[in-house]
Tab-separated table of C-alpha atoms and ligand atoms in Angstrom:
chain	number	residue	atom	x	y	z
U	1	UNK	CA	-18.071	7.936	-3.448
U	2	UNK	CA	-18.398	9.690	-0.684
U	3	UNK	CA	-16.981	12.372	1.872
U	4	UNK	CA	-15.739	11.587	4.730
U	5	UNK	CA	-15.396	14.477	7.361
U	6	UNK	CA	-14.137	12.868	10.822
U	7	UNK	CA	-11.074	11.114	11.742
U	8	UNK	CA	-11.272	7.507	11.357
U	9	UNK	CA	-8.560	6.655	14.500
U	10	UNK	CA	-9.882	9.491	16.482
U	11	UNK	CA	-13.173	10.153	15.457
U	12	UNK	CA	-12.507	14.150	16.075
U	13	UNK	CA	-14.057	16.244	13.278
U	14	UNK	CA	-11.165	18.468	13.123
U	15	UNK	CA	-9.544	18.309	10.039
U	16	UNK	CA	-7.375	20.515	7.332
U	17	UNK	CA	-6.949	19.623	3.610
U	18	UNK	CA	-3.254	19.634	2.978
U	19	UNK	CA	-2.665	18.612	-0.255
U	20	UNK	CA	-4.512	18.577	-3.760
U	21	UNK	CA	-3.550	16.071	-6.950
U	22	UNK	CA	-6.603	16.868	-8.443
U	23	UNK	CA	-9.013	14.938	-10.452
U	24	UNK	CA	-7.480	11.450	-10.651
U	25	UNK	CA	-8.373	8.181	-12.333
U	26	UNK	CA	-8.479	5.119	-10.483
U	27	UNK	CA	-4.713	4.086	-10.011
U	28	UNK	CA	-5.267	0.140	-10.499
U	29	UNK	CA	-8.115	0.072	-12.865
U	30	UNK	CA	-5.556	-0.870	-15.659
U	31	UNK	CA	-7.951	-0.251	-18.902
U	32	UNK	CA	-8.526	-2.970	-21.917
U	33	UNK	CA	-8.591	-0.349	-24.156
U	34	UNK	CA	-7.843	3.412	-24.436
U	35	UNK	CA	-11.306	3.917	-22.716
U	36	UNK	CA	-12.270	7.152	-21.092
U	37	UNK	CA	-12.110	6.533	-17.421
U	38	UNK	CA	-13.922	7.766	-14.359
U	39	UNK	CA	-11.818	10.280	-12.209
U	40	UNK	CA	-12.408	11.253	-8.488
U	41	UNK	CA	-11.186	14.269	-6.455
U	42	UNK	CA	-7.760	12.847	-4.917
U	43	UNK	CA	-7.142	15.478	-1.512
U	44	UNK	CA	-5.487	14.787	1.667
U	45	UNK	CA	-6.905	16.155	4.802
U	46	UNK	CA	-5.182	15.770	8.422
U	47	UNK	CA	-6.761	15.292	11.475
U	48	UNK	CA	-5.412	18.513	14.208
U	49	UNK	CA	-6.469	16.641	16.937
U	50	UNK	CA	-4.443	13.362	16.670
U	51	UNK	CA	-2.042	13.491	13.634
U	52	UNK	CA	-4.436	11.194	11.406
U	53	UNK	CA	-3.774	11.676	7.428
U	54	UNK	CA	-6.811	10.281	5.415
U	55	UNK	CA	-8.260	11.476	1.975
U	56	UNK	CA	-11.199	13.346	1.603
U	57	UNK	CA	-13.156	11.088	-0.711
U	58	UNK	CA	-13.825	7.718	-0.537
U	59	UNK	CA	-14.451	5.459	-3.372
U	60	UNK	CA	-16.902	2.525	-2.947
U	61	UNK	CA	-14.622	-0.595	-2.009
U	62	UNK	CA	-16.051	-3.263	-4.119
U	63	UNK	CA	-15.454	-0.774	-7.180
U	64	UNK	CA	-11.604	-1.355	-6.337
U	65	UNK	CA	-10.584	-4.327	-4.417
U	66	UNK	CA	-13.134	-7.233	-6.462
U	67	UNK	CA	-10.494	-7.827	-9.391
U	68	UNK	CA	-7.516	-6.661	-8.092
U	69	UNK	CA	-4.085	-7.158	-10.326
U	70	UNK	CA	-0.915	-6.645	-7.793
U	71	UNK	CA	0.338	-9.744	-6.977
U	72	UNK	CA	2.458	-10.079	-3.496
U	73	UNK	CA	4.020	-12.871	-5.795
U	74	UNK	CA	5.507	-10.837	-8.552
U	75	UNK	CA	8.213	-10.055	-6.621
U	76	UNK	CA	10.512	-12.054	-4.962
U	77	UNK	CA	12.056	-9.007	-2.554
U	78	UNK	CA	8.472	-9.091	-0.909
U	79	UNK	CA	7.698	-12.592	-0.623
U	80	UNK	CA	10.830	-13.254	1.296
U	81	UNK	CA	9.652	-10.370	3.388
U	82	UNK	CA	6.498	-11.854	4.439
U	83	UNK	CA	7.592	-15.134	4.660
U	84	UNK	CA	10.320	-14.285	6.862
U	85	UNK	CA	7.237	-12.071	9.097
U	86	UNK	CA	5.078	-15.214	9.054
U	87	UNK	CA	8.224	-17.731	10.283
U	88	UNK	CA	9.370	-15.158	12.985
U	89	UNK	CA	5.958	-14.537	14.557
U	90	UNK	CA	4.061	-18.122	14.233
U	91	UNK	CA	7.303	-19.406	16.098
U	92	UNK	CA	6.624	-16.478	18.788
U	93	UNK	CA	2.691	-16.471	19.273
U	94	UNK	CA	1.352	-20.171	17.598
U	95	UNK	CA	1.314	-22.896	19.846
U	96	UNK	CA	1.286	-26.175	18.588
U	97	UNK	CA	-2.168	-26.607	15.785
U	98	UNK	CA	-2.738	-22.445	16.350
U	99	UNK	CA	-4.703	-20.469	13.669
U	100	UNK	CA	-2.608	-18.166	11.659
U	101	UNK	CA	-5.031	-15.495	9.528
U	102	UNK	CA	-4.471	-13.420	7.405
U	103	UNK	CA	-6.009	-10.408	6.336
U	104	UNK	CA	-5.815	-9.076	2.442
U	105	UNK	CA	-4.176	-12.400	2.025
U	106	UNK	CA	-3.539	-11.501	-1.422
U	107	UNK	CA	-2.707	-14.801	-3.601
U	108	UNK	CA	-1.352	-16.817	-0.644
U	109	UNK	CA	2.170	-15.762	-0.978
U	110	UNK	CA	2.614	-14.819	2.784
U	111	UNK	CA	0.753	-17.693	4.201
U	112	UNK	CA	2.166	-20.303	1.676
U	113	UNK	CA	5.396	-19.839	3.718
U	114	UNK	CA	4.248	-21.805	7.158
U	115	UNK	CA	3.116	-25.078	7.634
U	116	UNK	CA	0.596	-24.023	10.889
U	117	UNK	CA	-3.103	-23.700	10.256
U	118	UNK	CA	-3.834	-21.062	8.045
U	119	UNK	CA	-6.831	-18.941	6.769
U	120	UNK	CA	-6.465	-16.222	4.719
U	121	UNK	CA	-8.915	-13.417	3.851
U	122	UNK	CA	-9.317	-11.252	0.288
U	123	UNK	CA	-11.630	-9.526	-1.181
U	124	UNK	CA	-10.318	-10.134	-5.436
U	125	UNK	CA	-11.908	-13.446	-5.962
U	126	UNK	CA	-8.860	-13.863	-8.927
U	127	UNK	CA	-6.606	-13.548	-6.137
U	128	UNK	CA	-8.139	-15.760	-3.894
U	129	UNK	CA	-8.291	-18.464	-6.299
U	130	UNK	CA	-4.751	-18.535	-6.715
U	131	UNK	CA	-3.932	-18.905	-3.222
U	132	UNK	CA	-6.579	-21.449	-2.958
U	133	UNK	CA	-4.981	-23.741	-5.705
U	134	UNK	CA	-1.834	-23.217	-4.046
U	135	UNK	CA	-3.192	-24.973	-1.329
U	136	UNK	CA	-3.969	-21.741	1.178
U	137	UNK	CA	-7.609	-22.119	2.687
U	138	UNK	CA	-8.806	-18.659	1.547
U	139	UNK	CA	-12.050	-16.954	2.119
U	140	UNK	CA	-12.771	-14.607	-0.517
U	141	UNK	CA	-14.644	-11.325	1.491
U	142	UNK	CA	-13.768	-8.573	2.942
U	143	UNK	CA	-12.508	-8.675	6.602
U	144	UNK	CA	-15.113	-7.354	9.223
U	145	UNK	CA	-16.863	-8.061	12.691
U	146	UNK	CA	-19.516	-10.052	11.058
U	147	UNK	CA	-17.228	-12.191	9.078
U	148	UNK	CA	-14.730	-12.032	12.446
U	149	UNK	CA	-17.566	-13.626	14.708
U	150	UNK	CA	-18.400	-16.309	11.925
U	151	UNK	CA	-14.429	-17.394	11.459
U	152	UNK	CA	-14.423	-17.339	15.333
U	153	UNK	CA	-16.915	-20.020	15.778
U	154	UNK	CA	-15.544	-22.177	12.822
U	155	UNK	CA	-12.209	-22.371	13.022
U	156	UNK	CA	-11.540	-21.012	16.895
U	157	UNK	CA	-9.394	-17.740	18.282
U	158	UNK	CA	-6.494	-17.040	15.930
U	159	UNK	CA	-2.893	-16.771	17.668
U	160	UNK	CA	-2.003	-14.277	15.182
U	161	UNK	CA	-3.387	-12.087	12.460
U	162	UNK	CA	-1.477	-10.304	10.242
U	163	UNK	CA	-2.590	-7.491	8.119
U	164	UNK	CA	0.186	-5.783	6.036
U	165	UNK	CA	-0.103	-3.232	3.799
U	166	UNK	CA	-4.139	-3.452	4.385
U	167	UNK	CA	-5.357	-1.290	7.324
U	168	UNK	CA	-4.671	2.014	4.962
U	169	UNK	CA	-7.067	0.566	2.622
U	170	UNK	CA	-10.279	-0.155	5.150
U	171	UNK	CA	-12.585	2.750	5.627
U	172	UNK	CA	-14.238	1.468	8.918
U	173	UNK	CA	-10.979	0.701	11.075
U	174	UNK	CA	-13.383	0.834	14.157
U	175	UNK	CA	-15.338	-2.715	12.609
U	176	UNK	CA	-11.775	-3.912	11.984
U	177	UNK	CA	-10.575	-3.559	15.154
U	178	UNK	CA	-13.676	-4.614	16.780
U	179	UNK	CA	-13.059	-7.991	14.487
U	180	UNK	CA	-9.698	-8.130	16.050
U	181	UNK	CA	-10.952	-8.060	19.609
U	182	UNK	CA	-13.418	-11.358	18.844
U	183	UNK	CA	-11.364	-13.454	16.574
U	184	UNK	CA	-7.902	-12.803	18.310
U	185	UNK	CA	-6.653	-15.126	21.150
U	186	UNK	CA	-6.166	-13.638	24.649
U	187	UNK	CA	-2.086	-14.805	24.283
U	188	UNK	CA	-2.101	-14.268	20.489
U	189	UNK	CA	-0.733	-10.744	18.336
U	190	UNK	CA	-2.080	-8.736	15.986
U	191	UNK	CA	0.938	-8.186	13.443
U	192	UNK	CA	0.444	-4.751	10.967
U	193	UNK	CA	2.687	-3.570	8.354
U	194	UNK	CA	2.038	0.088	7.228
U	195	UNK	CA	3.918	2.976	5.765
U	196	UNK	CA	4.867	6.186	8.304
U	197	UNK	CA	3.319	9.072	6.654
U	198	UNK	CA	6.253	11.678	7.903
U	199	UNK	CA	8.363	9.169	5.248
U	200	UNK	CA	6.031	9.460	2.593
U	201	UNK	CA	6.582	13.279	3.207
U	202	UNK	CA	10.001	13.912	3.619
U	203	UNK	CA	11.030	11.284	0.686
U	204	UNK	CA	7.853	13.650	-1.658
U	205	UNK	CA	6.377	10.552	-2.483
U	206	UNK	CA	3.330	11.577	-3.416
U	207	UNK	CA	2.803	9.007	-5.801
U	208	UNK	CA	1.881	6.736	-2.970
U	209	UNK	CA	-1.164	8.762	-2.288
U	210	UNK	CA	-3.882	7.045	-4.290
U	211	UNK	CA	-7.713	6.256	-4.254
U	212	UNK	CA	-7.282	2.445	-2.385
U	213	UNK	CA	-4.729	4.164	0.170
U	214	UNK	CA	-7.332	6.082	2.657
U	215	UNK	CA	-5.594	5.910	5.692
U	216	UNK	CA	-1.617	7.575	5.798
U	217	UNK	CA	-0.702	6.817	9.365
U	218	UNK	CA	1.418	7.428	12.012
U	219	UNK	CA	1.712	5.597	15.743
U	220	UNK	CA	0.079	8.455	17.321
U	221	UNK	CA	-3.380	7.955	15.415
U	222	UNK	CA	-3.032	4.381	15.441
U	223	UNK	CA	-2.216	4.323	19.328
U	224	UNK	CA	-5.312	6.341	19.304
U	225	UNK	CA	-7.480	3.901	17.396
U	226	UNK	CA	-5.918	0.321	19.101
U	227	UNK	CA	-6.641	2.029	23.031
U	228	UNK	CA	-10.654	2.938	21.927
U	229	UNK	CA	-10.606	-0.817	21.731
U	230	UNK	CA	-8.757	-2.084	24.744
U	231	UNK	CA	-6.210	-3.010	22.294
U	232	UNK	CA	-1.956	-2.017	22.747
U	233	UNK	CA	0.631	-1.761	21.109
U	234	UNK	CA	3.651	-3.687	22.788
U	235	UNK	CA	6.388	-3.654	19.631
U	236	UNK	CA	7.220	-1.271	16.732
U	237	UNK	CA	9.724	-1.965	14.478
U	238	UNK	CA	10.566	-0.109	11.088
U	239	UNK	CA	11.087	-1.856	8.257
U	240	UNK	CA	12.694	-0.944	4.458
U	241	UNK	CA	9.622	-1.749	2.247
U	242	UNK	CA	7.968	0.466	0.601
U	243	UNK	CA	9.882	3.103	1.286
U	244	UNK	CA	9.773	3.125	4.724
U	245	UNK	CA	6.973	0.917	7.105
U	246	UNK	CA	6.482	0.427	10.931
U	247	UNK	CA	5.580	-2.763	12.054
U	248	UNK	CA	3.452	-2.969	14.876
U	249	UNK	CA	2.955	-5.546	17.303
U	250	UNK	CA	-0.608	-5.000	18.833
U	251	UNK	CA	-2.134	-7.483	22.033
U	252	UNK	CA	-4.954	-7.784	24.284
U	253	UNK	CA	-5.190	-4.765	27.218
U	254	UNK	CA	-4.537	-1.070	27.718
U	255	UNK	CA	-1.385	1.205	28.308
U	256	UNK	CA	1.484	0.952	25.264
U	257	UNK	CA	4.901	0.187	25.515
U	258	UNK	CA	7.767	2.811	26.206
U	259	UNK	CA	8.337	2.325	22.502
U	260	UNK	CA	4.958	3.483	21.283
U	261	UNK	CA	5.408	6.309	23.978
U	262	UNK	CA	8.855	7.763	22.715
U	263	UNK	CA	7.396	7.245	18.702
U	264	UNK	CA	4.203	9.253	19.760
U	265	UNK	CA	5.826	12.001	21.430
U	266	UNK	CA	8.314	12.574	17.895
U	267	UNK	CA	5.255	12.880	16.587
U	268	UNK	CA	3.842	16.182	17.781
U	269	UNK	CA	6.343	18.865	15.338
U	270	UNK	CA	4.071	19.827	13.075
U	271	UNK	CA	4.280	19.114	9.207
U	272	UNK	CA	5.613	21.126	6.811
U	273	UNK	CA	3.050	20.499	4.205
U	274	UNK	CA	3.998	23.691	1.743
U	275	UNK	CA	7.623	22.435	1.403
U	276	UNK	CA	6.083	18.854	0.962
U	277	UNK	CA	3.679	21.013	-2.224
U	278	UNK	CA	6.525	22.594	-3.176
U	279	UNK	CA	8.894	19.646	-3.594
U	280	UNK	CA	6.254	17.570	-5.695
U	281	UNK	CA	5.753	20.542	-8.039
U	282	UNK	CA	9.451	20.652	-8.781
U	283	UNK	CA	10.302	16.820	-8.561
U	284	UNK	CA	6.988	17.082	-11.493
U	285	UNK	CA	8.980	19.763	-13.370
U	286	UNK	CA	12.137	18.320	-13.560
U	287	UNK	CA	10.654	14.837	-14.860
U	288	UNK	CA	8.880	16.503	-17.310
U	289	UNK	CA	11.755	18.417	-18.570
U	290	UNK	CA	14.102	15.320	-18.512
U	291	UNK	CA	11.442	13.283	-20.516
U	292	UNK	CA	11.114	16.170	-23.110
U	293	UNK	CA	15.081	16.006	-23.500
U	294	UNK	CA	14.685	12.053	-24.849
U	295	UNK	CA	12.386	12.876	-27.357
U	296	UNK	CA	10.185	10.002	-26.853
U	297	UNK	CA	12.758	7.199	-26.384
U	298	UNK	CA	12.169	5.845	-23.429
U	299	UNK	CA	10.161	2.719	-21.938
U	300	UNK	CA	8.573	3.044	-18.178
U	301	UNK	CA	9.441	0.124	-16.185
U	302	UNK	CA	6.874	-1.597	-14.011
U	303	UNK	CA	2.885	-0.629	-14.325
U	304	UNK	CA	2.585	0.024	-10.143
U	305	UNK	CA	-0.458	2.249	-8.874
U	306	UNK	CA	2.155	4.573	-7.934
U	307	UNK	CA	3.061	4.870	-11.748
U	308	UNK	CA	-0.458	6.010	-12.615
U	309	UNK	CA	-0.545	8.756	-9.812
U	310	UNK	CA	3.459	10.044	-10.851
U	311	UNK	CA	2.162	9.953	-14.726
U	312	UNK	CA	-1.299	11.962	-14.145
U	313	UNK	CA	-0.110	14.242	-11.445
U	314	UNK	CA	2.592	14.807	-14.051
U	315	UNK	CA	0.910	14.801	-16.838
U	316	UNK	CA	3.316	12.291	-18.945
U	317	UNK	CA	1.321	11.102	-21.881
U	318	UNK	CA	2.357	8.901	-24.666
U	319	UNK	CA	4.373	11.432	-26.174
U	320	UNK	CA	6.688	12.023	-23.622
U	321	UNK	CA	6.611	7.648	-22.445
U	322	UNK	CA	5.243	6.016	-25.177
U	323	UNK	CA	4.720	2.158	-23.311
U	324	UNK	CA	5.600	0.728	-20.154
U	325	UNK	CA	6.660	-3.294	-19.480
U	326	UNK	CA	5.396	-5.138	-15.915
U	327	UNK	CA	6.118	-8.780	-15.462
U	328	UNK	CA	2.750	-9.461	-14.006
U	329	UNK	CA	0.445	-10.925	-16.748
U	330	UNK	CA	-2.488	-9.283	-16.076
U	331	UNK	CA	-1.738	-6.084	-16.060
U	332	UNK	CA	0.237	-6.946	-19.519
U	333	UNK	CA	-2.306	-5.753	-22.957
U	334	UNK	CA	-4.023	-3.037	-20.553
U	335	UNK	CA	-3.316	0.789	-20.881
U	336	UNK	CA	-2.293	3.122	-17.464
U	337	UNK	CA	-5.281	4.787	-16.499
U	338	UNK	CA	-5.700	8.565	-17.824
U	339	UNK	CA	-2.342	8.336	-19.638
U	340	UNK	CA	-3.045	5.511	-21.501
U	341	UNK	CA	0.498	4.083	-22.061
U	342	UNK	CA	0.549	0.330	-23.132
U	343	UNK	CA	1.949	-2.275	-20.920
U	344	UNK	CA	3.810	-4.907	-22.329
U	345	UNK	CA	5.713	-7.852	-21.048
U	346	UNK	CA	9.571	-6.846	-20.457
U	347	UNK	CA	10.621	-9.660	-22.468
U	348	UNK	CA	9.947	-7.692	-25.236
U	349	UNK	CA	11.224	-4.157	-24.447
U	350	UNK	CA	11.790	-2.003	-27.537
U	351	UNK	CA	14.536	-0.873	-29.502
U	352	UNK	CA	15.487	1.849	-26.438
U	353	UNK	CA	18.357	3.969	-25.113
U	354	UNK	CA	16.321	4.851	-22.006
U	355	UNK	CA	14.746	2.706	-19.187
U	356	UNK	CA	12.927	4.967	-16.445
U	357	UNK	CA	12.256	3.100	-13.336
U	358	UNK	CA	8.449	3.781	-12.586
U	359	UNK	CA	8.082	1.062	-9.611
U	360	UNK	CA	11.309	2.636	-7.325
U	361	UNK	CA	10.410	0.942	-4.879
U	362	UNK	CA	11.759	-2.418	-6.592
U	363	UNK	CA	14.920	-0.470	-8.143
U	364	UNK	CA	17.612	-3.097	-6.850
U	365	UNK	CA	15.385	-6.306	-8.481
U	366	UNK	CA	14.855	-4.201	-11.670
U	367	UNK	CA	18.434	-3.084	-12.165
U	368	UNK	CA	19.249	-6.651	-11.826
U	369	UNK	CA	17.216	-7.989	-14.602
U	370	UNK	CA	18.183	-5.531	-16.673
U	371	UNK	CA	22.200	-5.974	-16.483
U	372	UNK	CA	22.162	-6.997	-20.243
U	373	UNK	CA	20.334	-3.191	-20.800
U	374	UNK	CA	23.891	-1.333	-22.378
U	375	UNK	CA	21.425	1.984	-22.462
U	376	UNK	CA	20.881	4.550	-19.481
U	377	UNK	CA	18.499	2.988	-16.425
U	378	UNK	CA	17.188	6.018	-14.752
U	379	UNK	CA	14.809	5.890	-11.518
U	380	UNK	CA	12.236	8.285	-10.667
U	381	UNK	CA	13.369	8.907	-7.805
U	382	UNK	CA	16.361	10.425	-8.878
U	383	UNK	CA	13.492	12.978	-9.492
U	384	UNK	CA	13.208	14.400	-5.908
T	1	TMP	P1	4.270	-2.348	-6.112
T	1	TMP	O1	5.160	-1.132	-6.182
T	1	TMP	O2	2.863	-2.009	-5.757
T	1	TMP	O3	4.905	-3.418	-5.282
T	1	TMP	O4	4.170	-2.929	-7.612
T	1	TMP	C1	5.313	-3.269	-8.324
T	1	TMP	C2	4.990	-3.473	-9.791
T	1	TMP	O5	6.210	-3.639	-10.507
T	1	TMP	C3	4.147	-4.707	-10.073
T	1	TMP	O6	3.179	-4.389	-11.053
T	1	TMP	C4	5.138	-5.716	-10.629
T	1	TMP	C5	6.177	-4.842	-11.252
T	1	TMP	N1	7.501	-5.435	-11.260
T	1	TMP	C6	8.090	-5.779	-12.488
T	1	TMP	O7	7.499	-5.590	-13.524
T	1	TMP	N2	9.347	-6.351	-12.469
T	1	TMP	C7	10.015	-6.603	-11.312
T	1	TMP	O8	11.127	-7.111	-11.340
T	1	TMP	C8	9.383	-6.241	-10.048
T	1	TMP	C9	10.087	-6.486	-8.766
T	1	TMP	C10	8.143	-5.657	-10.079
């Protein structure tokens, strides 16, 4: 772990810690047992000179993205999300035998959705295996210049690369972006999916702030970052996942759109980080106090990263949640980090009156597999 003390769009060293969770555990290191874990400082800091939002600690990659267990393909919301981002922009950018890559290609879920040539790029080996037996060539590593210049001369310029949900979790975005520049055709696009941070504030969801999320960005630090490397951005769009993303479009040459402009200029009110404090403290409170009116009869749904954060920054132990249930199978016989609540399969939920909604950001595809449930089905977010 380390500390990292400049901006990694703008490089400025002028930066303000604006919010504190404390000593955390590591939000996806789902435990065999009730282990002690390791914990790390968890602090935001935010760059004065261009917007940026980035924590102040970094955790060694490899020591979270080797053996990774979220799979794009546990839900079916998401897959039809990226599936409907490959279609739209291989039909817009990739000619006739074009590359398509894909980087943090997860287990092939995306990619598995066009028939063009495709490469995808992850770092989890098990997650690269899957995508490789579905039939998705998949090189298992993390995306960089080196390995940028070495895709370049095997499989030639790629049309488009598409990197959702990933740039927030790549210290060096300057090696990233200098991979971009090599491996991405002169004609092609550079397609990113990432959540606004002013969202993340003004919905307090502060349980999105974790160790693998370094980055929390906006388009003024990223239109920052892309011009340092003669790259632009020529289309935003915002999208519903994850509780609010932008989708930029990002090409070859300097100067971006009108879009970019208007979205950068919004951007310059300052942030009210003490209402954002004060908002998590009493979204905490009143989650605590709901829990403490069910006496222990309630069962989390869905073991997210975002559930570990809510249930340490909270403090919800077994006592308050005694288990949680996640379809995917790995996570399933592990404990949540710190809090140590079992997660079980939701075939088998428990004799329950109360089903709290830990992964909100699925509520709609929860609430319909649970229409048999006659009990009370009760979101987090309901929280604040
Ligand atoms: P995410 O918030 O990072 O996308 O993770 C969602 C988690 O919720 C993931 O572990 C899978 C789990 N999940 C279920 O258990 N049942 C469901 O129906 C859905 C959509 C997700």
């Amino acid at each position: 772990m380390f500390m990292r003390t400049d901006c990694r769009c703008c490089r400025g060293t002028n930066l303000t810690e604006v919010f504190d969770l404390g000593q955390q555990p590591l939000a996806n290191a789902f435990l065999r047992s009730e282990q002690l874990e390791l914990k790390y400082p968890l602090t935001l800091k935010e760059c004065n000179d261009c917007g940026m939002v980035q924590l102040g600690h970094v955790v060694d990659a490899s020591t979270m993205f080797t053996d990774y267990s979220f799979l794009t393909g546990s839900s079916q919301y998401m897959a039809d999300h990226f599936a409907k981002l490959m279609n739209e922009n291989a039909k817009r950018y990739v000619p006739e035998g074009g590359l398509v890559v894909e980087i943090g290609s997860n287990d092939g879920t995306a990619l598995s959705s066009i028939q063009t040539r495709r490469l995808g790029i992850d770092p989890a080996a098990n997650l690269s295996d899957i995508a490789r037996k579905r039939g998705v060539p998949t090189i298992t590593g993390f995306f960089t210049e080196s390995l940028a210049n070495e895709v370049t001369k095997t499989h030639g310029q790629a049309h488009l690369i598409v990197a959702c949900n990933v740039l927030g979790h790549i210290d060096d975005l300057d090696n990233i972006c200098r991979g971009v520049k090599t491996l991405l055709h002169p004609n092609g696009a550079f397609v990113v999916e990432v959540p606004h941070v002013n969202w993340l504030i003004s919905k307090t969801e502060y349980d999105t702030i974790y160790h693998e999320h370094l980055s929390y960005f906006a388009v003024r630090p990223l239109a920052t970052l892309f011009s340092r490397h003669g790259l632009r951005i020529t289309q935003i769009e915002t999208q519903e996942v994850h509780g609010g993303s932008l989708r930029l479009t990002i090409q070859h040459g300097m100067g971006h759109n009108s879009q970019a402009i208007t979205w950068i200029e919004g951007e310059l009110k300052p942030r009210d980080w003490s209402a954002f404090r004060q908002r998590c403290e009493s979204s905490k409170q009143r989650l605590v106090d709901w829990l403490v009116t069910k006496d222990g009869d309630v069962v989390g749904y869905g073991a997210p990263a975002k559930a570990t954060v809510r249930l340490n920054y909270c403090g919800i132990g077994t006592n308050l949640l005694p288990s949680v249930v996640d379809s995917t199978p790995n996570k399933q016989g592990h404990f949540i980090p710190g809090t140590h609540q079992p997660i079980y399969d939701p075939k088998v939920i428990s004799d329950t009156n109360n089903i709290l909604i830990l992964a909100w950001n699925h509520e709609k595809e929860i609430r319909s597999k649970l229409i048999n449930f006659t009990g009370q089905i009760t979101s987090v977010s309901e929280f604040g």
